[in-house]
Coordinates of C-alpha atoms in Angstrom, one line a residue:
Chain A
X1 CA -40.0 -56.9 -35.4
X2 CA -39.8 -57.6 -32.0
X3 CA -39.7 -54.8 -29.2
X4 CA -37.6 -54.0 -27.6
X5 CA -38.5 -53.9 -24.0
X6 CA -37.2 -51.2 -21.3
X7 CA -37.4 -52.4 -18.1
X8 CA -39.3 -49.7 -16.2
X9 CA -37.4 -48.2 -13.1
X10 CA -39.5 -47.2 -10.0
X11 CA -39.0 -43.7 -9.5
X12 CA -39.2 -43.6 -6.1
X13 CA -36.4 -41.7 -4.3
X14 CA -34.9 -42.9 -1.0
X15 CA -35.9 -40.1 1.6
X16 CA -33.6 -41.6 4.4
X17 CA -30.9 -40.1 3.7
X18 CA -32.4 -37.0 3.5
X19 CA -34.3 -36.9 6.5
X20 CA -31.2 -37.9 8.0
X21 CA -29.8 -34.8 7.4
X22 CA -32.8 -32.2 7.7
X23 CA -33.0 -33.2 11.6
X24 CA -29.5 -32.8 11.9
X25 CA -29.8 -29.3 11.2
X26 CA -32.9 -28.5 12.8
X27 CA -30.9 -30.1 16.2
X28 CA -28.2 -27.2 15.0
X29 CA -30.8 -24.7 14.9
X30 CA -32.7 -26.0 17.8
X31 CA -29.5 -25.6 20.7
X32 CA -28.1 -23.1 18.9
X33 CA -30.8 -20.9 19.2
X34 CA -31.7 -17.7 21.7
X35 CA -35.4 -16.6 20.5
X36 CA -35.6 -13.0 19.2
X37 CA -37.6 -11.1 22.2
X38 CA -40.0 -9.1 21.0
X39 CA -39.2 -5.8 21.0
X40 CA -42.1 -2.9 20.0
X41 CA -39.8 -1.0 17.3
X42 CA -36.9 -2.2 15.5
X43 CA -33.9 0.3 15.9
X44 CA -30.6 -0.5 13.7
X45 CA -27.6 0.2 16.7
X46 CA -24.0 1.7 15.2
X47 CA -21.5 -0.6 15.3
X48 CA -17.9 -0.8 17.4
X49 CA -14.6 -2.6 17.9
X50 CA -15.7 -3.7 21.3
X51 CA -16.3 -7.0 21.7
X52 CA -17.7 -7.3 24.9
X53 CA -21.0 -9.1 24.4
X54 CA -24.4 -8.5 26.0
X55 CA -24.6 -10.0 29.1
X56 CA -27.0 -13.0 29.0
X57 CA -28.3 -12.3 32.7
X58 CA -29.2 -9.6 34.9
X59 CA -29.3 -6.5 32.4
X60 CA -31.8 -3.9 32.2
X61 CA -32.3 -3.1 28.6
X62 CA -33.7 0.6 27.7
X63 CA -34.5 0.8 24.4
X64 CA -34.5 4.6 22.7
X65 CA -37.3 4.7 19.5
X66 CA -35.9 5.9 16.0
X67 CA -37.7 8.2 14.0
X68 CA -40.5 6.7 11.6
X69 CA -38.4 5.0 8.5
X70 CA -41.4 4.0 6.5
X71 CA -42.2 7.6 4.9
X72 CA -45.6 7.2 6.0
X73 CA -45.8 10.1 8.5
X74 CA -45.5 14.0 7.8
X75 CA -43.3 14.2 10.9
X76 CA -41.2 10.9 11.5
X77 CA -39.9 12.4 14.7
X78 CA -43.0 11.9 16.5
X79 CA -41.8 8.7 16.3
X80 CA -38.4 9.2 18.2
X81 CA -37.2 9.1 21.9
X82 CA -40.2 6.9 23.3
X83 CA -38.4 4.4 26.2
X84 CA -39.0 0.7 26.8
X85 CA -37.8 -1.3 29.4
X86 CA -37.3 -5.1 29.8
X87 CA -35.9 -6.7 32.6
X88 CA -33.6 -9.6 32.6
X89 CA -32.9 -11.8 35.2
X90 CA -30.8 -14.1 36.3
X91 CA -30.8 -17.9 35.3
X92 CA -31.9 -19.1 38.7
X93 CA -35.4 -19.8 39.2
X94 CA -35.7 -17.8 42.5
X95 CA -34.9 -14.5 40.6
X96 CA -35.8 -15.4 37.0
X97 CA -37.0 -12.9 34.9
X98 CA -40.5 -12.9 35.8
X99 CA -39.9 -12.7 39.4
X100 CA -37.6 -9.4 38.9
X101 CA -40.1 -7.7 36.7
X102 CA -42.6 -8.2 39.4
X103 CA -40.1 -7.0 42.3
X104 CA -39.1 -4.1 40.2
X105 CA -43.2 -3.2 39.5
X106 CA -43.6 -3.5 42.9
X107 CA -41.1 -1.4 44.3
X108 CA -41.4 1.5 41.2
X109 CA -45.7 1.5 42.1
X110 CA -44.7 2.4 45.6
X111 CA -42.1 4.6 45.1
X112 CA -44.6 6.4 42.7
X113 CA -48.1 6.2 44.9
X114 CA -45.6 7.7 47.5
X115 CA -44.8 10.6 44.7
X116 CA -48.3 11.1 43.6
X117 CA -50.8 10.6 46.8
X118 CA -53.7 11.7 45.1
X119 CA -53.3 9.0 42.0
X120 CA -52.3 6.2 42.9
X121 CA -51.6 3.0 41.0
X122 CA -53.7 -0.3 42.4
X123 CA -52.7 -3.0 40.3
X124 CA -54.5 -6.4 40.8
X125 CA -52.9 -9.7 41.1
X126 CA -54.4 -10.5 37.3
X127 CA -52.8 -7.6 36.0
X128 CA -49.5 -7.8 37.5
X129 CA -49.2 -11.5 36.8
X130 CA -49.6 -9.8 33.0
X131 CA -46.9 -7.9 33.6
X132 CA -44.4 -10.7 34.7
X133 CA -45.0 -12.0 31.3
X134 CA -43.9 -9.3 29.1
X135 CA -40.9 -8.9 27.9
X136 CA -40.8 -5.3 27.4
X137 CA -42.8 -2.7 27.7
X138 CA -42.9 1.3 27.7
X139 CA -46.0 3.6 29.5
X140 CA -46.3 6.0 31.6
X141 CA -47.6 4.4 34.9
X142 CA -50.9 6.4 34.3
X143 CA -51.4 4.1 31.6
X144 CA -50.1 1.0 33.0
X145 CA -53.4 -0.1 34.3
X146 CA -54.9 0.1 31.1
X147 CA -52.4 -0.9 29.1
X148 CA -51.8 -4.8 31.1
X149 CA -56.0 -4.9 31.2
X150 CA -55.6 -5.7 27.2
X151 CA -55.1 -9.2 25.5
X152 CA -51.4 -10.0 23.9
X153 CA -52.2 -9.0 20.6
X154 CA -53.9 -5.4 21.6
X155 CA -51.1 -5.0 23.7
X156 CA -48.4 -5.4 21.1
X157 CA -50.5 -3.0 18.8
X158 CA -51.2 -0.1 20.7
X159 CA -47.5 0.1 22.3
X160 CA -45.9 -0.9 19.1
X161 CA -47.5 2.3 17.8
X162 CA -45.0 4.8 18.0
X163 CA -47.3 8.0 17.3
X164 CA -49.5 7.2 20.1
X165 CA -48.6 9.8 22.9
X166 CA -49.4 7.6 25.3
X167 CA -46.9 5.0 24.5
X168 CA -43.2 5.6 26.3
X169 CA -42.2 5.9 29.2
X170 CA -42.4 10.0 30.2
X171 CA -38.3 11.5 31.0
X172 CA -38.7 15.2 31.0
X173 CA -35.6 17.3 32.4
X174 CA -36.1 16.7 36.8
X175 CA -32.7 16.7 37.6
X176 CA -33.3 16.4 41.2
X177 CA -32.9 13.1 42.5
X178 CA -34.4 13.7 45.4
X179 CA -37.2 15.7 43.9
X180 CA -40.3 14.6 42.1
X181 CA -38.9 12.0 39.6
X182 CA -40.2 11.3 36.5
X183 CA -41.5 7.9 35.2
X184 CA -38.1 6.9 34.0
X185 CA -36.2 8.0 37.1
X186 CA -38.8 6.2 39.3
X187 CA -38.0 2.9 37.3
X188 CA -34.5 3.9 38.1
X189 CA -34.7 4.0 41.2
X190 CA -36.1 0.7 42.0
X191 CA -33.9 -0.7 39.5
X192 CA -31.0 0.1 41.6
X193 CA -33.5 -0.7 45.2
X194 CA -34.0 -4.0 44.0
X195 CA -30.7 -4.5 43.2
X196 CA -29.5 -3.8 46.3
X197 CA -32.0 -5.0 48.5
X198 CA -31.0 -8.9 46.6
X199 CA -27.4 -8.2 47.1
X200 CA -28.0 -7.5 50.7
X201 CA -29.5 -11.1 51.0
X202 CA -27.0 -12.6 49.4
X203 CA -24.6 -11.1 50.8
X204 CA -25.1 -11.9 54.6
X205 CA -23.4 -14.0 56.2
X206 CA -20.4 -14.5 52.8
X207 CA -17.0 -13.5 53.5
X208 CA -16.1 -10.4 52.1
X209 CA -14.0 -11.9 49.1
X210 CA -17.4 -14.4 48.1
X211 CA -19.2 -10.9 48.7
X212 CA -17.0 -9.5 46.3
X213 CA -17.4 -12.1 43.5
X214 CA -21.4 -12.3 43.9
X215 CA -22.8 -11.7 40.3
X216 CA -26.0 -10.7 40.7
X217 CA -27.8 -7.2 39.2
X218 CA -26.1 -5.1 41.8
X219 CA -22.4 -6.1 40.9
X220 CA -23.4 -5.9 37.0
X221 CA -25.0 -2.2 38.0
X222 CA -22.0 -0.9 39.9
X223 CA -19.0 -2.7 39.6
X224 CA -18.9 -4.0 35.8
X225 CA -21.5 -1.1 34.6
X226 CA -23.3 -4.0 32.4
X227 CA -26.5 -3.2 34.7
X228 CA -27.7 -1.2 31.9
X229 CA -27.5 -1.3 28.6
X230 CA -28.9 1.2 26.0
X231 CA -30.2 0.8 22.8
X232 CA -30.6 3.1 20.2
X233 CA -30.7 3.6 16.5
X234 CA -27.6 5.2 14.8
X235 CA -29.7 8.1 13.5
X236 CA -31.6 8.9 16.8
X237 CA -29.7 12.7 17.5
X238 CA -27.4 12.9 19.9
X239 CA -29.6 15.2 22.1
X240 CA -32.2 12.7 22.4
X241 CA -29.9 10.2 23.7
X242 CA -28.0 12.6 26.0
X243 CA -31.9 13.0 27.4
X244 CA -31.3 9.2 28.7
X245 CA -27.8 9.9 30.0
X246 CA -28.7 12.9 31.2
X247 CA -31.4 10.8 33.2
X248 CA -29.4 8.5 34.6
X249 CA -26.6 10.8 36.0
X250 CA -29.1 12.4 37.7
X251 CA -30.3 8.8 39.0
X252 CA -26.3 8.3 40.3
X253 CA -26.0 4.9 37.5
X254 CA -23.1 6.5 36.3
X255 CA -21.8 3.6 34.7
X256 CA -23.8 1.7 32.0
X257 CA -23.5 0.4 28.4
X258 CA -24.2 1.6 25.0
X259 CA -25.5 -1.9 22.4
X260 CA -23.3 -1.7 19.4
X261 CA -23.1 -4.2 16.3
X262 CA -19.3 -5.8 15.9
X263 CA -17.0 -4.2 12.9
X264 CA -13.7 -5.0 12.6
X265 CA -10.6 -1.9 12.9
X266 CA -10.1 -1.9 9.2
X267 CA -13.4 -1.3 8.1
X268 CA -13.7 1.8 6.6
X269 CA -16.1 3.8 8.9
X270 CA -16.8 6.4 6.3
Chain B
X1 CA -32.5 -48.3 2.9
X2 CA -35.9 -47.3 4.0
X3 CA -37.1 -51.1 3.4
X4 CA -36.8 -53.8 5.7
X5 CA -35.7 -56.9 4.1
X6 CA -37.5 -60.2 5.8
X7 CA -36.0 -63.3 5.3
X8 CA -38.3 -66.1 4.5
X9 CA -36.0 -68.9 6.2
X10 CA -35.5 -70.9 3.1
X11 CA -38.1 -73.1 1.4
X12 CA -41.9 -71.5 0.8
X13 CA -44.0 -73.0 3.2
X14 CA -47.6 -73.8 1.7
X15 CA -50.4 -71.1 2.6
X16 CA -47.9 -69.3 4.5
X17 CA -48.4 -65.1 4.0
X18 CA -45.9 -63.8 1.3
X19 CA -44.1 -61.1 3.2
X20 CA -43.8 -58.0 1.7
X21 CA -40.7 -56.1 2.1
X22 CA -41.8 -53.1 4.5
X23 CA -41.2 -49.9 2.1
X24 CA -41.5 -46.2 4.7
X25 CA -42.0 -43.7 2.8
X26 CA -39.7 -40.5 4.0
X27 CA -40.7 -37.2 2.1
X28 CA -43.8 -36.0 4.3
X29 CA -40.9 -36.4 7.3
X30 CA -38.2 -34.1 5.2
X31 CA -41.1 -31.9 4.5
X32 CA -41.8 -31.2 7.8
X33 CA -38.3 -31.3 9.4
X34 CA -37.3 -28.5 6.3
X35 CA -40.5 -26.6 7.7
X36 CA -39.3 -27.0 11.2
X37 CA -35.7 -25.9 10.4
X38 CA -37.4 -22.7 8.3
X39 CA -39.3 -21.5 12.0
X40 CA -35.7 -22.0 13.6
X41 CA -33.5 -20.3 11.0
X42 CA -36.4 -16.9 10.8
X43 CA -36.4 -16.6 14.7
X44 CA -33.1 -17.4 15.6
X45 CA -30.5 -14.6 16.4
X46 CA -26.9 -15.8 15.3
X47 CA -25.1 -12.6 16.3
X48 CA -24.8 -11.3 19.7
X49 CA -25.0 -7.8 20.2
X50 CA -22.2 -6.4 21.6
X51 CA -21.7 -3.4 24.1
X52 CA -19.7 -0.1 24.5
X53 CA -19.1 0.5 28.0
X54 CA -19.3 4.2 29.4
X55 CA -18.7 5.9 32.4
X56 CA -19.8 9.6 32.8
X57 CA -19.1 11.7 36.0
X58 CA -21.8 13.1 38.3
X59 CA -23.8 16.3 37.1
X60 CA -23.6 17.5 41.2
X61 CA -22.0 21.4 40.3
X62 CA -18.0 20.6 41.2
X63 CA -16.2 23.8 42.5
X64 CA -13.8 25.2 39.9
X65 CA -11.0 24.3 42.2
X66 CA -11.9 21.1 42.5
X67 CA -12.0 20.3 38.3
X68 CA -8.7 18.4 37.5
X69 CA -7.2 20.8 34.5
X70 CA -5.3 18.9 31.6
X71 CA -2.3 20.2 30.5
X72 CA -3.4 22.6 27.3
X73 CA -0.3 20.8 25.5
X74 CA -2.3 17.1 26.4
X75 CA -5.8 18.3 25.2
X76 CA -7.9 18.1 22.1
X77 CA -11.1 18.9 21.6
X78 CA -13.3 17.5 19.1
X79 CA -16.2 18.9 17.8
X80 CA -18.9 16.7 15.9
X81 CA -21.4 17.2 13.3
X82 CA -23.4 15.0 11.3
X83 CA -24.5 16.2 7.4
X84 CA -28.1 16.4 6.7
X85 CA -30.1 15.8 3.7
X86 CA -33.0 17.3 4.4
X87 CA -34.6 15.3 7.9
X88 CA -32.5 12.5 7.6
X89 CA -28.4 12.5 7.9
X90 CA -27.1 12.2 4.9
X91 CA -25.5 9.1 3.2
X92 CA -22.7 8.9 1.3
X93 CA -23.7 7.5 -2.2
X94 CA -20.7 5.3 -2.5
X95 CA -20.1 3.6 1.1
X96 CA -24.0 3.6 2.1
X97 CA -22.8 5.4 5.4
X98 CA -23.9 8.4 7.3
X99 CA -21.6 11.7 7.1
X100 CA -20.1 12.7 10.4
X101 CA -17.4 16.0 10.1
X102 CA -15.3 16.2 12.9
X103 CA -13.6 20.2 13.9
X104 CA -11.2 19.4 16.3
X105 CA -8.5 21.8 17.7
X106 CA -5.4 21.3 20.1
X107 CA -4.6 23.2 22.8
X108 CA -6.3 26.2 24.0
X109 CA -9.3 27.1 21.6
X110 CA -7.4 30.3 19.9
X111 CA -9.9 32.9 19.4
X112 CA -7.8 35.3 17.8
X113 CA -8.2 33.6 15.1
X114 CA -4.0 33.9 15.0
X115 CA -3.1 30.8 13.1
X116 CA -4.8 29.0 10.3
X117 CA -5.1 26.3 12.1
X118 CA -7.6 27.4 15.1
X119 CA -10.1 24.9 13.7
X120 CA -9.7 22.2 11.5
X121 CA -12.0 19.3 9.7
X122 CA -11.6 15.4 9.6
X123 CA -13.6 12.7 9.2
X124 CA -13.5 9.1 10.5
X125 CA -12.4 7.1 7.6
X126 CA -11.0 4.1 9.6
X127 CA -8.3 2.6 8.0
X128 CA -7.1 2.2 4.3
X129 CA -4.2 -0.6 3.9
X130 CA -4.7 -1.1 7.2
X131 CA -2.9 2.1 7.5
X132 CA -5.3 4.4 9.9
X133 CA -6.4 7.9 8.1
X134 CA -8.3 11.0 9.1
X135 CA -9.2 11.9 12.5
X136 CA -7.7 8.2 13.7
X137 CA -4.6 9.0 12.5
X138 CA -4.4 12.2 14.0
X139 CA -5.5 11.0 17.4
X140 CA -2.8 8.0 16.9
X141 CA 0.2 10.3 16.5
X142 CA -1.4 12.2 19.8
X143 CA -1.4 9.2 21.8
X144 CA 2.4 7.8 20.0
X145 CA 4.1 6.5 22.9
X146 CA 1.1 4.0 24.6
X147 CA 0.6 3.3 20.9
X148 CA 4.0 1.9 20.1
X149 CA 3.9 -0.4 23.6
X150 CA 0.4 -1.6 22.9
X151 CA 1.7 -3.1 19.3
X152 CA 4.3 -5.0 21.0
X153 CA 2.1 -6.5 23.8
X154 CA -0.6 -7.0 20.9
X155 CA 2.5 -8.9 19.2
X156 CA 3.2 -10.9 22.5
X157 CA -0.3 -12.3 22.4
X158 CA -0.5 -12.9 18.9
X159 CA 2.7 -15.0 19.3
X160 CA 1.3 -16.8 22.5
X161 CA 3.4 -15.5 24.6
X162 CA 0.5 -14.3 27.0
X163 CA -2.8 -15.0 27.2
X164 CA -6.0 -12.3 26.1
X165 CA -6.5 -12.5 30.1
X166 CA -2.8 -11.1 30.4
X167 CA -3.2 -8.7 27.5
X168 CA -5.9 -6.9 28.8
X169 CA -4.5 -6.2 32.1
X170 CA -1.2 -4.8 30.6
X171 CA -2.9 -3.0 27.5
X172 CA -5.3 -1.2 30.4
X173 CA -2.2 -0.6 32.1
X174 CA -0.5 0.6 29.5
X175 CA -3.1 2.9 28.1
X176 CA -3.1 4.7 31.7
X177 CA 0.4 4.7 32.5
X178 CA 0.8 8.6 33.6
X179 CA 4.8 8.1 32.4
X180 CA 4.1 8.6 28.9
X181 CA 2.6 11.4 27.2
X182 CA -1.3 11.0 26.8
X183 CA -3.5 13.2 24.9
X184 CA -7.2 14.4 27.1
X185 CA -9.8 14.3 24.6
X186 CA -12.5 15.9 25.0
X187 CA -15.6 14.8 22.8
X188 CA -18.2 17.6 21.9
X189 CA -20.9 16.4 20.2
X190 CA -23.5 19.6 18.3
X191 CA -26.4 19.6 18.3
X192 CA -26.6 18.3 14.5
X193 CA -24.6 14.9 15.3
X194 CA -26.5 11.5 15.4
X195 CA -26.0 8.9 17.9
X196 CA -23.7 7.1 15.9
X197 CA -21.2 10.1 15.7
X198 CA -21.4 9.7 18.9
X199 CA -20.4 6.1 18.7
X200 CA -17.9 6.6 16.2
X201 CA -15.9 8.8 18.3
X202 CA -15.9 6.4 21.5
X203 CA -15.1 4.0 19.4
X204 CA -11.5 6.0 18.0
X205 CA -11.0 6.2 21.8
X206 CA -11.1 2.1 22.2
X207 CA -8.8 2.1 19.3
X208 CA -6.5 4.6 19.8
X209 CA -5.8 3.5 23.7
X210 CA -7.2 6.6 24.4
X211 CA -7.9 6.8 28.4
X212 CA -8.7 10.0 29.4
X213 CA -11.6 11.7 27.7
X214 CA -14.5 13.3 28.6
X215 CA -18.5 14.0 27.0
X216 CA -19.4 17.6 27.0
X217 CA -21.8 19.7 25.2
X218 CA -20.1 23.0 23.1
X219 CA -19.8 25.9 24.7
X220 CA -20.0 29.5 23.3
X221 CA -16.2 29.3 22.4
X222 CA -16.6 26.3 20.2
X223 CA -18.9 27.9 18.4
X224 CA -17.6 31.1 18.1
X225 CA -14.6 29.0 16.3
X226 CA -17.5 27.7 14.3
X227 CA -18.7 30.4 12.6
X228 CA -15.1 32.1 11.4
X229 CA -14.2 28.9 10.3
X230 CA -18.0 28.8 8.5
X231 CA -17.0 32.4 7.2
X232 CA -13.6 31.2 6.2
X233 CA -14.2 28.2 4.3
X234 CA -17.7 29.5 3.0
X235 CA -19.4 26.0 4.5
X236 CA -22.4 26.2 6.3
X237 CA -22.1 24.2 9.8
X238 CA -24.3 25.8 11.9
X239 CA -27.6 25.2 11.4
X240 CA -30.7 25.1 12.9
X241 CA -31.4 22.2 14.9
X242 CA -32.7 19.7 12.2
X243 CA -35.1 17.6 14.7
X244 CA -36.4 20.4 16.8
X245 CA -39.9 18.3 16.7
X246 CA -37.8 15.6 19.2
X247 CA -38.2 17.4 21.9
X248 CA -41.6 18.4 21.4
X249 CA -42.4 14.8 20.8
X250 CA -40.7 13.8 24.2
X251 CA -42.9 16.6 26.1
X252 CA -45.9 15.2 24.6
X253 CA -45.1 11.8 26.2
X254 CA -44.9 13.3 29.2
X255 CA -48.2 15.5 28.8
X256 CA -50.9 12.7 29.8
X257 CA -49.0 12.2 33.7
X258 CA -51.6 13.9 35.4
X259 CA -49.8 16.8 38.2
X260 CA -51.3 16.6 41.6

């Protein structure tokens, strides 16, 4: 009997096609991506109908800590109502964000070496060229020394440990403004010197009209109220938050915004 | 596809190379373009947070005088609590969403207790048919007359007939517009009520084109109405402040800033 002989197909598959497609899609994912900054706690905001959208430039972002979720702790409210701050700035190289973190350090050091003679701040070049680079970040100014003298990693560990009391940024009840301010109020304050001081530059020598449509962190801080945006986790208590707002009435930055997720008007909000 | 055909120009010269059709092999490429595009999806963020704004008056002491009064007939006054379970608000088992009671009254709080309906409960339930319920519903029927306008303009734009730009302007106009009758609301969160309560009840503000209101804290009238309305209904709202450890927590933070 003769055999019957079956040609043997190659098995190899034709990957063209395929690779064809895979860097289509990482070109999707590569423009259509904005990196997740890294942010010490994760905190779940409530959701709105508003749909006005972060701003991309020029916001101050202070982020409120949620209680501990994990079930680990005996307390999870040690965990709560620590601050961070990041800076954003503006897309232009000459006040990018690295430049206004370090005009905003500068200016809240002096306003608090002025506030505390005795204990000062002395930051050196190294340390506040660390600063420039982080994205956020939440100690009392005490500890700021300290904190920028560690490597990345340390860093991210000891203020992404939310039991630590000497992670957050101190706000206890000064309502004075022009009193001894606390940490938070002193970042406040040259938050809204810095703002100004830039506007003033850009300002002279425009028309009043271009003066008036100058978007910078000044106009965002009084005029839209975009300045400022807080974040905080749906659970946080009110009273912890109303600590923050509290804050920054007594700082006059009357006008600032609260992060929300998107729902839609005919979800069901119970 | 991947191959690339070389024509040998006809006849076979003698001792000439045999050319091979070129054969790339594409699978370590897909390998690591799928590993590249895993790195992108994991750290990208798709949504956009969005934002809430807020504009809260100066805490400098204003004179009495100087307060603007609503009319009692304009006003409402809502009172929010968040349920607890425990340390953590509790969650409704069905939705997988926080409990927030609302005890709002109208009017002058009555603290002779006179009516039935001194104090009464709601809840935000949002819509249902796309029919509004609970507290929205009550605050729509409040704010009627800016209401009815804003669905027509909201018609206009969903017909074309102006542009969002347009529709902003006159829906801002419209919900300030001192001709029509306009309810104050005035939002008082306890001391129970989670940030989202909070949230919640700005957000029935946006919806119901509700431009006047105002953030206070309770007063002792609020929760005088509290506690009969506790005795009435035999519920208990006023408890000890769940996360009294918050503060404490906060003051810690504060401890290591050494006082000159």
């Amino acid at each position: 009997m003769g055999k019957v002989k079956i040609k043997r197909k190659s098995t190899l598959i034709d990957m063209t096609a395929m690779s064809d497609v895979t860097v289509l899609l990482l070109t999707f994912f590569m423009l259509t991506s904005t990196f997740l900054q890294k942010e010490p706690t994760i905190v779940y905001t409530p959701s709105s109908v508003s749909e006005e959208k972060v701003p991309m430039n020029n916001v101050v972002t202070v982020l409120v800590s949620s209680a501990d979720k994990s079930g680990k702790l005996d307390d999870p409210t040690v965990a709560e109502g620590k601050l961070f701050i990041s800076f954003t700035g503006d897309a232009d190289s000459t006040l990018s964000s690295e430049n206004i973190r370090g005009m905003m350090l500068d200016e809240a050091i002096a306003i608090y070496n002025e506030q505390h003679k005795n204990n000062q701040v002395n930051l050196t070049p190294a340390e506040k060229a660390q600063f420039r680079s982080m994205n956020m970040f939440g100690v009392p100014f005490t500890e700021l020394k300290n904190m920028l003298d560690m490597s990345v990693t340390e860093r991210d560990k000891f203020q992404g440990n939310m039991t630590d009391p000497r992670v957050g940024i101190p706000i206890d009840g000064n309502k004075n403004r022009e009193g001894r301010l606390n940490d938070f109020q002193i970042w406040l304050k040259a938050i809204y010197n810095v703002a100004q001081r830039i506007n003033n530059e850009q300002a002279a020598g425009l028309s009043p009209e271009e003066r008036a449509n100058l978007s910078n962190l000044y106009a965002a801080l009084m005029r839209k109220g975009q300045g400022i945006a807080i974040k905080a986790d749906k659970d946080t208590p009110f009273t912890t938050v109303q600590l923050v707002f509290d804050n920054l009435q007594t700082m006059k930055l009357n006008k600032f915004s609260l992060m929300t997720a998107l729902k839609s008007e005919d979800e069901p909000t119970k | 596809m991947a191959q690339i055909e070389q024509k040998d120009g006809g006849k076979k010269k003698k001792g000439a190379q045999k050319k091979m059709a070129i054969h790339v092999d594409f699978t370590p490429m897909v390998d690591m373009n799928m590993l590249l595009i895993t790195f992108f999806m994991l750290c990208t963020t798709m949504i956009k947070s969005q934002t809430l704004q807020i504009v809260l008056p100066t805490n400098e002491d204003v004179r009495k005088e100087q307060q603007s009064q609503a009319k009692a007939s304009e006003a409402v006054t809502l009172i929010l609590d968040t349920e607890y379970n425990g340390d953590t608000p509790k969650v409704d088992p069905e939705t997988g969403k926080t409990i927030h009671n609302i005890y709002y009254y109208e009017g002058v709080a009555d603290t002779l207790f006179q009516t039935n309906k001194y104090l009464r409960k709601e809840q935000f339930i949002g819509n249902v048919n796309h029919e509004p319920q609970g507290i929205r519903k009550i605050l729509r029927d409040k704010n009627k007359q800016v209401m009815e306008e804003y669905q027509t303009l909201k018609e206009r734009w969903k017909n074309k007939e102006i542009t969002k730009e347009e529709f902003d302007k006159l829906a801002k106009k419209n919900a300030s517009d001192s001709l029509k009758t306009r309810p104050v609301v005035v939002i008082k969160p306890g001391p129970n009520t989670t940030y989202e309560g909070l949230i919640n009840a700005l957000d029935e503000m946006n919806i119901n084109q509700i431009s006047r209101y105002s953030i206070e804290l309770p007063t002792h009238t609020d929760t005088l109405l509290l506690k009969h309305f506790e005795q009435a209904n035999n519920e208990t709202i006023i408890r000890p402040t769940v996360r009294q450890t918050a503060s404490k927590a906060t003051a810690a933070a504060a401890a290591p800033a050494p006082q000159q």
